Structure formats: structure tokens, C-alpha cells
Amino acid sequence: MLAAIPPPSPAGVVVVDVVADSRPAAGQADAAR
């Protein structure tokens, strides 16, 4: 997921993971793109 848009730092990956866990609907929308 979001492999085409890598975050500027490893910390960004953690934030994306936390947001995806907190908002599964948003994660599914990104995966569908």
C-alpha cells in the first residue's frame, strides 16, 4: 500500500501504519486505488 509514494522518513511509515489501523476504511480505499 502506498508503495508508489514512499514517505520521506521511516517515521512516516509508522504514521501511515497507525492511521491505517485507526481508519481501516481509509486503508481499504487506498488499497483499492
PDB file of C-alpha atoms in Angstrom:
ATOM      1  CA  MET A   1       0.000   0.000   0.000  1.00  0.00           C
ATOM      2  CA  LEU A   2       1.265   3.489  -0.885  1.00  0.00           C
ATOM      3  CA  ALA A   3       4.384   1.863  -2.328  1.00  0.00           C
ATOM      4  CA  ALA A   4       4.353   4.383  -5.186  1.00  0.00           C
ATOM      5  CA  ILE A   5       4.566   7.277  -2.699  1.00  0.00           C
ATOM      6  CA  PRO A   6       7.333   6.457  -0.200  1.00  0.00           C
ATOM      7  CA  PRO A   7       7.422   8.629   2.909  1.00  0.00           C
ATOM      8  CA  PRO A   8      10.421  10.926   3.471  1.00  0.00           C
ATOM      9  CA  SER A   9      11.480   9.016   6.572  1.00  0.00           C
ATOM     10  CA  PRO A  10      10.898   5.698   8.416  1.00  0.00           C
ATOM     11  CA  ALA A  11       8.812   7.651  10.925  1.00  0.00           C
ATOM     12  CA  GLY A  12       6.374   8.371   8.104  1.00  0.00           C
ATOM     13  CA  VAL A  13       5.859   4.635   7.637  1.00  0.00           C
ATOM     14  CA  VAL A  14       4.895   4.287  11.292  1.00  0.00           C
ATOM     15  CA  VAL A  15       2.423   7.158  10.985  1.00  0.00           C
ATOM     16  CA  VAL A  16       0.850   5.595   7.902  1.00  0.00           C
ATOM     17  CA  ASP A  17       0.553   2.253   9.683  1.00  0.00           C
ATOM     18  CA  VAL A  18      -1.056   3.856  12.739  1.00  0.00           C
ATOM     19  CA  VAL A  19      -3.505   5.840  10.606  1.00  0.00           C
ATOM     20  CA  ALA A  20      -4.360   2.723   8.598  1.00  0.00           C
ATOM     21  CA  ASP A  21      -5.038   0.805  11.815  1.00  0.00           C
ATOM     22  CA  SER A  22      -7.138   3.639  13.222  1.00  0.00           C
ATOM     23  CA  ARG A  23      -9.073   4.121   9.984  1.00  0.00           C
ATOM     24  CA  PRO A  24      -9.458   0.766   8.193  1.00  0.00           C
ATOM     25  CA  ALA A  25     -11.949   2.309   5.761  1.00  0.00           C
ATOM     26  CA  ALA A  26      -9.307   4.779   4.572  1.00  0.00           C
ATOM     27  CA  GLY A  27      -6.780   1.967   4.267  1.00  0.00           C
ATOM     28  CA  GLN A  28      -9.169  -0.035   2.103  1.00  0.00           C
ATOM     29  CA  ALA A  29      -9.787   2.991  -0.116  1.00  0.00           C
ATOM     30  CA  ASP A  30      -6.042   3.427  -0.650  1.00  0.00           C
ATOM     31  CA  ALA A  31      -5.619  -0.282  -1.385  1.00  0.00           C
ATOM     32  CA  ALA A  32      -8.409  -0.105  -3.975  1.00  0.00           C
ATOM     33  CA  ARG A  33      -6.592   2.630  -5.908  1.00  0.00           C
TER      34      ARG A  33
END
